[in-house]
Coordinates of C-alpha atoms in Angstrom, one line a residue:
X342 CA -11.1 33.4 -22.8
X343 CA -8.6 36.0 -21.6
X344 CA -9.2 35.5 -17.9
X345 CA -6.7 33.0 -16.5
X346 CA -9.2 31.8 -13.8
X347 CA -11.8 31.1 -16.5
X348 CA -9.2 29.2 -18.6
X349 CA -8.2 27.1 -15.5
X350 CA -11.9 26.5 -14.7
X351 CA -12.5 25.3 -18.3
X352 CA -9.6 22.9 -17.9
X353 CA -11.1 21.5 -14.7
X354 CA -14.5 21.1 -16.3
X355 CA -13.0 19.4 -19.4
X356 CA -11.0 17.0 -17.2
X357 CA -14.0 16.1 -15.0
X358 CA -16.2 15.7 -18.1
X359 CA -13.6 13.3 -19.7
X360 CA -13.6 11.1 -16.5
X361 CA -17.4 11.5 -15.9
X362 CA -16.8 13.1 -12.5
X363 CA -19.0 15.6 -10.8
X364 CA -17.6 18.3 -8.6
X365 CA -18.7 20.1 -5.5
X366 CA -17.2 23.0 -3.5
X367 CA -17.2 23.9 0.2
X368 CA -16.0 27.5 0.6
X369 CA -15.5 29.8 3.5
X370 CA -13.1 32.7 2.8
X371 CA -13.7 32.6 -1.0
X372 CA -17.4 33.1 -0.4
X373 CA -18.5 31.1 -3.5
X374 CA -15.9 32.4 -5.9
X375 CA -14.7 28.9 -6.9
X376 CA -18.3 27.9 -7.7
X377 CA -18.9 31.2 -9.5
X378 CA -15.8 30.7 -11.8
X379 CA -16.8 27.1 -12.6
X380 CA -20.4 27.9 -13.3
X381 CA -19.5 31.0 -15.5
X382 CA -18.4 28.4 -18.1
X383 CA -21.4 27.4 -20.4
X384 CA -22.3 23.8 -20.0
X385 CA -20.8 23.4 -16.5
X386 CA -24.0 21.9 -15.1
X387 CA -23.1 18.5 -16.5
X388 CA -20.0 18.5 -14.2
X389 CA -20.7 20.9 -11.4
X390 CA -23.1 19.5 -8.8
X391 CA -23.4 22.2 -6.1
X392 CA -21.4 24.6 -4.0
X393 CA -21.6 25.2 -0.2
X394 CA -20.8 28.6 1.1
X395 CA -20.2 28.0 4.8
X396 CA -18.8 31.3 6.1
X397 CA -19.8 30.8 9.8
X398 CA -18.8 27.9 12.0
X399 CA -22.6 27.2 12.4
X400 CA -22.9 26.8 8.7
X401 CA -19.9 24.5 8.5
X402 CA -21.5 22.3 11.2
X403 CA -25.1 22.4 9.8
X404 CA -24.4 22.0 6.1
X405 CA -21.2 20.0 6.1
X406 CA -21.2 18.1 9.4
X407 CA -18.0 19.7 10.7
X408 CA -17.6 18.6 14.3
X409 CA -17.6 21.1 17.2
X410 CA -14.8 19.3 18.8
X411 CA -12.6 19.8 15.7
X412 CA -13.5 23.5 15.6
X413 CA -12.6 23.8 19.4
X414 CA -9.4 21.9 19.0
X415 CA -8.0 23.4 15.8
X416 CA -10.1 26.5 14.9
X417 CA -11.9 27.1 11.6
X418 CA -8.7 27.9 9.7
X419 CA -7.0 24.5 9.9
X420 CA -6.3 21.5 7.7
X421 CA -8.5 19.5 10.0
X422 CA -11.5 21.7 9.2
X423 CA -10.7 21.8 5.5
X424 CA -10.7 18.0 5.5
X425 CA -14.1 17.8 7.3
X426 CA -15.5 20.4 5.0
X427 CA -14.4 18.5 1.8
X428 CA -15.7 15.2 3.2
X429 CA -19.0 16.8 4.2
X430 CA -19.5 18.4 0.8
X431 CA -18.9 15.0 -0.8
X432 CA -21.4 13.3 1.6
X433 CA -24.1 15.9 1.1
X434 CA -23.9 16.1 -2.7
X435 CA -24.0 13.9 -5.8
X436 CA -20.4 14.7 -6.6
X437 CA -17.4 12.4 -6.8
X438 CA -14.8 15.1 -6.0
X439 CA -14.9 18.0 -3.5
X440 CA -12.6 20.9 -2.8
X441 CA -12.8 23.0 0.3
X442 CA -11.2 26.3 1.3
X443 CA -11.0 28.0 4.7
X444 CA -8.7 30.9 5.6
X445 CA -8.0 34.4 6.6
X446 CA -8.4 36.8 3.6
X447 CA -7.9 39.8 5.8
X448 CA -7.5 42.4 6.9
X449 CA -6.4 41.1 10.2
X450 CA -5.3 37.7 11.5
X451 CA -3.1 36.9 14.4
X452 CA 0.4 35.8 15.2
X453 CA -0.8 32.2 15.1
X454 CA -3.1 32.5 12.1
X455 CA -1.8 35.4 10.0
X456 CA -3.6 37.2 7.2
X457 CA -3.3 35.2 3.9
X458 CA -3.2 31.8 5.5
X459 CA -5.6 29.5 3.6
X460 CA -6.2 25.8 4.2
X461 CA -7.4 23.5 1.4
X462 CA -8.9 20.1 1.3
X463 CA -10.0 17.6 -1.4
X464 CA -12.1 14.5 -0.9
X465 CA -13.0 11.7 -3.3
X466 CA -13.1 7.9 -3.1
X467 CA -9.9 6.9 -1.3
X468 CA -7.6 9.2 0.7
X469 CA -8.2 12.9 0.7
X470 CA -5.6 15.7 0.7
X471 CA -5.1 18.8 2.8
X472 CA -2.5 21.6 2.6
X473 CA -2.0 25.1 3.9
X474 CA -0.7 28.0 1.8
X475 CA 0.6 31.2 3.2
X476 CA -0.3 33.8 0.5
X477 CA 0.7 36.6 2.9
X478 CA -1.0 40.0 3.4
X479 CA -1.8 40.6 -0.2
X480 CA -5.1 42.3 0.6
X481 CA -8.5 40.7 0.9
X482 CA -9.4 40.4 -2.8
X483 CA -5.9 39.2 -3.9
X484 CA -6.0 36.5 -1.2
X485 CA -9.4 35.3 -2.3
X486 CA -8.3 35.3 -6.0
X487 CA -5.2 33.4 -5.1
X488 CA -7.1 30.9 -3.1
X489 CA -9.6 30.4 -5.9
X490 CA -6.8 29.8 -8.4
X491 CA -5.1 27.3 -6.0
X492 CA -8.4 25.4 -5.4
X493 CA -8.9 25.1 -9.1
X494 CA -5.4 23.8 -9.5
X495 CA -6.0 21.2 -6.7
X496 CA -9.1 20.0 -8.6
X497 CA -7.2 19.7 -11.8
X498 CA -4.5 17.7 -10.0
X499 CA -7.1 15.4 -8.4
X500 CA -8.6 14.7 -11.8

């Protein structure tokens, strides 16, 4: 495995396997990239339960139970939404650990929510975790790659 993302994904799967933990993902700006990297590893089905690609606000609400009032108050790119996405993925799966990603891959953004801002959440039994990373205007694919890498790192830390 020469691909660093695949190596990281294998570490996540091995750690989850060792603890008998199943994983789910809730992705917006990464569009399923986290799930794709995890499921590219042979045998991942014993650990990876499912992935939710919820690009639109309606999908976040329908599939993950994200609240309209949270979207109105904070916007889709916020730690509050990342937290609700992760909790919703956990509630709507057979997994024990969820990671969520919502952000602005670019091009574009605004003064208040610049290109490269990505919010992450994890959920499991007990308290969850959220954080925001400012990757900067690296370009769409580079932001998505960086967000995927960061989400895998968060999963590994949670395990």
